[in-house]
Amino acid sequence: AQAGATDRGIHAEIQQELADARKEVRVEMAKARRELLTGNLRIDQNLQFGKHGKRDRSLPQAEITPAGDFLIAGKVQPIDAAQRRELLAYRRHVTGIALAGIEVGQKAAVAALEAVGGSFISILFNALSGRLEHRVERVVESHVQPMVLSICRELPAVMASQQPLSASLPAFRPYAPLEQDDIDDCEADVRHEFASR
């Protein structure tokens, strides 16, 4: 009887830990979403695509504010109304992709926690046999891969919004690394990444 009570106690503790972890994931992801929507969007660190690291790491910090101001090294750059509209459109596209990335992270974390859930004995057996790791990978892949592929499909809109900015605002041009080959390679790279796991 004592062993049964101990098993139930351990099971309840595991379930509480998993519930706490799910709550923590939700809280952290909500915080990340809030910061993304209300803070300045750094464009010197985002959308790093391509196999050859096209981003010039020596570029000063650049940001787009929620109001559409363009900052380089903290200094507001002169822009006109049309450029502000273009900056805001670009910010919306990039923020949308970042929000989708946050959603992917949350889904992956929750899926992994769900895959782990179970009794103490089943978790222990699956962990010792290596089945737990494979189960978590399968569950995460089934949830995450379609979402990541959908992000790839958003890239043409980002490229389309960065082109007029690059043409009209030369200071923005170095921060617009997305090219057609990045878009062409995105889905293949995602499929390759998941296949190699």
Short mmCIF file of C-alpha atoms in Angstrom, two decimals:
data_model
loop_
_atom_site.label_atom_id
_atom_site.label_comp_id
_atom_site.label_asym_id
_atom_site.label_seq_id
_atom_site.Cartn_x
_atom_site.Cartn_y
_atom_site.Cartn_z
CA ALA A 1 0.00 0.00 0.00
CA GLN A 2 2.89 2.32 0.84
CA ALA A 3 4.45 1.81 -2.66
CA GLY A 4 1.12 2.66 -4.33
CA ALA A 5 0.77 5.84 -2.29
CA THR A 6 4.38 6.79 -3.09
CA ASP A 7 3.78 6.20 -6.82
CA ARG A 8 0.62 8.35 -6.68
CA GLY A 9 2.54 11.06 -4.83
CA ILE A 10 5.36 11.02 -7.39
CA HIS A 11 2.83 11.03 -10.25
CA ALA A 12 1.01 14.03 -8.73
CA GLU A 13 4.32 15.83 -8.26
CA ILE A 14 5.34 15.18 -11.88
CA GLN A 15 1.97 16.42 -13.14
CA GLN A 16 2.26 19.57 -11.00
CA GLU A 17 5.80 20.21 -12.33
CA LEU A 18 4.54 19.81 -15.90
CA ALA A 19 1.59 22.14 -15.24
CA ASP A 20 3.97 24.72 -13.72
CA ALA A 21 6.28 24.41 -16.73
CA ARG A 22 3.37 24.92 -19.17
CA LYS A 23 2.30 28.03 -17.22
CA GLU A 24 5.86 29.39 -17.24
CA VAL A 25 6.07 28.88 -21.01
CA ARG A 26 2.78 30.77 -21.50
CA VAL A 27 3.93 33.64 -19.26
CA GLU A 28 7.34 33.96 -20.95
CA MET A 29 5.85 33.84 -24.44
CA ALA A 30 3.22 36.45 -23.54
CA LYS A 31 6.02 38.70 -22.26
CA ALA A 32 8.01 38.20 -25.49
CA ARG A 33 4.92 39.06 -27.58
CA ARG A 34 4.28 42.22 -25.57
CA GLU A 35 7.89 43.37 -25.91
CA LEU A 36 7.85 42.71 -29.64
CA LEU A 37 4.66 44.68 -30.20
CA THR A 38 5.45 47.63 -27.94
CA GLY A 39 9.23 47.95 -28.18
CA ASN A 40 11.59 49.02 -30.92
CA LEU A 41 12.23 46.36 -33.55
CA ARG A 42 15.94 45.76 -33.99
CA ILE A 43 16.67 45.15 -37.64
CA ASP A 44 20.42 44.74 -37.36
CA GLN A 45 19.89 41.34 -35.73
CA ASN A 46 16.83 39.88 -37.42
CA LEU A 47 16.09 37.97 -40.61
CA GLN A 48 19.53 36.45 -40.83
CA PHE A 49 19.19 34.14 -43.77
CA GLY A 50 21.49 32.42 -46.15
CA LYS A 51 24.34 30.03 -45.83
CA HIS A 52 27.06 32.65 -46.12
CA GLY A 53 26.02 35.04 -43.36
CA LYS A 54 25.22 38.04 -45.53
CA ARG A 55 24.63 40.25 -42.50
CA ASP A 56 27.43 42.77 -41.96
CA ARG A 57 28.19 42.35 -38.26
CA SER A 58 29.97 45.72 -38.12
CA LEU A 59 26.77 47.66 -38.82
CA PRO A 60 25.55 49.87 -36.00
CA GLN A 61 22.37 48.98 -34.18
CA ALA A 62 19.27 49.88 -36.19
CA GLU A 63 15.66 49.94 -35.03
CA ILE A 64 12.17 50.75 -36.20
CA THR A 65 9.98 52.20 -33.47
CA PRO A 66 6.28 51.38 -33.11
CA ALA A 67 5.61 54.90 -34.51
CA GLY A 68 7.69 54.18 -37.63
CA ASP A 69 10.81 56.15 -36.76
CA PHE A 70 14.07 54.73 -38.09
CA LEU A 71 16.98 54.81 -35.63
CA ILE A 72 20.63 54.05 -36.33
CA ALA A 73 22.87 53.91 -33.26
CA GLY A 74 20.01 55.52 -31.33
CA LYS A 75 19.77 58.55 -33.63
CA VAL A 76 16.52 59.29 -35.47
CA GLN A 77 17.08 59.27 -39.23
CA PRO A 78 15.25 61.83 -41.38
CA ILE A 79 12.33 60.23 -43.20
CA ASP A 80 9.28 61.47 -45.04
CA ALA A 81 5.67 60.30 -44.66
CA ALA A 82 5.95 57.72 -47.44
CA GLN A 83 9.10 56.21 -45.91
CA ARG A 84 7.37 56.07 -42.51
CA ARG A 85 4.51 54.09 -44.09
CA GLU A 86 7.06 51.76 -45.71
CA LEU A 87 8.93 51.34 -42.42
CA LEU A 88 5.69 50.54 -40.62
CA ALA A 89 4.71 48.01 -43.31
CA TYR A 90 8.12 46.37 -43.06
CA ARG A 91 7.87 46.34 -39.26
CA ARG A 92 4.44 44.65 -39.48
CA HIS A 93 5.80 41.92 -41.76
CA VAL A 94 8.90 41.25 -39.65
CA THR A 95 6.92 41.42 -36.41
CA GLY A 96 4.41 38.97 -37.87
CA ILE A 97 7.21 36.51 -38.60
CA ALA A 98 8.69 37.03 -35.13
CA LEU A 99 5.27 36.43 -33.55
CA ALA A 100 4.94 33.24 -35.59
CA GLY A 101 8.38 32.23 -34.33
CA ILE A 102 7.27 32.81 -30.74
CA GLU A 103 4.18 30.71 -31.44
CA VAL A 104 6.41 27.94 -32.84
CA GLY A 105 8.53 28.05 -29.70
CA GLN A 106 5.51 27.87 -27.44
CA LYS A 107 3.93 25.01 -29.39
CA ALA A 108 7.23 23.11 -29.37
CA ALA A 109 7.67 23.56 -25.63
CA VAL A 110 4.10 22.57 -24.81
CA ALA A 111 4.22 19.61 -27.20
CA ALA A 112 7.45 18.42 -25.57
CA LEU A 113 5.90 18.73 -22.11
CA GLU A 114 2.80 16.85 -23.26
CA ALA A 115 4.95 14.09 -24.74
CA VAL A 116 6.76 13.72 -21.41
CA GLY A 117 3.56 13.57 -19.38
CA GLY A 118 2.69 10.24 -17.85
CA SER A 119 3.33 8.16 -14.80
CA PHE A 120 6.68 8.08 -13.07
CA ILE A 121 7.28 4.49 -14.19
CA SER A 122 6.48 5.19 -17.85
CA ILE A 123 8.66 8.32 -17.88
CA LEU A 124 11.52 6.42 -16.26
CA PHE A 125 11.18 3.44 -18.60
CA ASN A 126 10.90 5.60 -21.69
CA ALA A 127 13.84 7.75 -20.60
CA LEU A 128 16.08 4.75 -19.90
CA SER A 129 15.14 3.03 -23.16
CA GLY A 130 15.63 6.17 -25.28
CA ARG A 131 12.00 6.09 -26.35
CA LEU A 132 11.18 9.31 -24.52
CA GLU A 133 13.62 11.34 -26.60
CA HIS A 134 12.25 9.89 -29.85
CA ARG A 135 8.68 10.45 -28.71
CA VAL A 136 9.39 14.09 -27.83
CA GLU A 137 11.16 14.64 -31.18
CA ARG A 138 8.25 13.13 -33.14
CA VAL A 139 5.63 15.15 -31.30
CA VAL A 140 7.59 18.40 -31.59
CA GLU A 141 8.31 17.80 -35.28
CA SER A 142 4.65 17.14 -36.08
CA HIS A 143 3.67 20.41 -34.39
CA VAL A 144 6.60 22.60 -35.41
CA GLN A 145 7.52 21.74 -39.00
CA PRO A 146 4.23 22.93 -40.57
CA MET A 147 4.45 26.19 -38.63
CA VAL A 148 8.06 26.82 -39.67
CA LEU A 149 7.17 26.11 -43.30
CA SER A 150 4.37 28.66 -43.04
CA ILE A 151 6.97 31.23 -41.92
CA CYS A 152 8.96 30.47 -45.10
CA ARG A 153 5.85 31.32 -47.09
CA GLU A 154 5.71 34.78 -45.49
CA LEU A 155 9.19 35.74 -46.70
CA PRO A 156 8.13 37.01 -50.16
CA ALA A 157 5.97 39.66 -48.46
CA VAL A 158 8.91 40.72 -46.29
CA MET A 159 11.19 40.99 -49.32
CA ALA A 160 8.53 42.95 -51.20
CA SER A 161 8.27 45.42 -48.30
CA GLN A 162 12.04 45.84 -47.93
CA GLN A 163 12.61 46.64 -51.61
CA PRO A 164 10.92 50.05 -51.74
CA LEU A 165 12.58 50.97 -48.44
CA SER A 166 15.99 50.03 -49.79
CA ALA A 167 15.34 52.14 -52.88
CA SER A 168 14.01 55.22 -51.10
CA LEU A 169 16.05 55.13 -47.89
CA PRO A 170 19.73 54.35 -48.55
CA ALA A 171 20.49 54.12 -44.81
CA PHE A 172 18.09 51.16 -44.61
CA ARG A 173 19.72 49.23 -47.48
CA PRO A 174 22.46 47.49 -45.41
CA TYR A 175 19.76 46.18 -43.07
CA ALA A 176 17.80 44.48 -45.86
CA PRO A 177 19.61 41.17 -46.37
CA LEU A 178 16.72 39.05 -47.62
CA GLU A 179 17.22 37.87 -51.19
CA GLN A 180 15.32 35.60 -53.54
CA ASP A 181 17.70 32.67 -53.00
CA ASP A 182 16.97 32.84 -49.26
CA ILE A 183 13.26 32.50 -50.02
CA ASP A 184 13.91 29.72 -52.54
CA ASP A 185 16.04 27.78 -50.05
CA CYS A 186 13.88 28.25 -46.96
CA GLU A 187 11.48 25.31 -47.32
CA ALA A 188 14.21 22.95 -48.51
CA ASP A 189 16.40 23.94 -45.56
CA VAL A 190 13.55 23.36 -43.09
CA ARG A 191 12.74 19.95 -44.55
CA HIS A 192 16.43 19.01 -44.53
CA GLU A 193 16.81 20.14 -40.90
CA PHE A 194 13.89 18.04 -39.74
CA ALA A 195 14.91 15.04 -41.85
CA SER A 196 18.39 15.03 -40.33
CA ARG A 197 17.09 14.64 -36.79
#
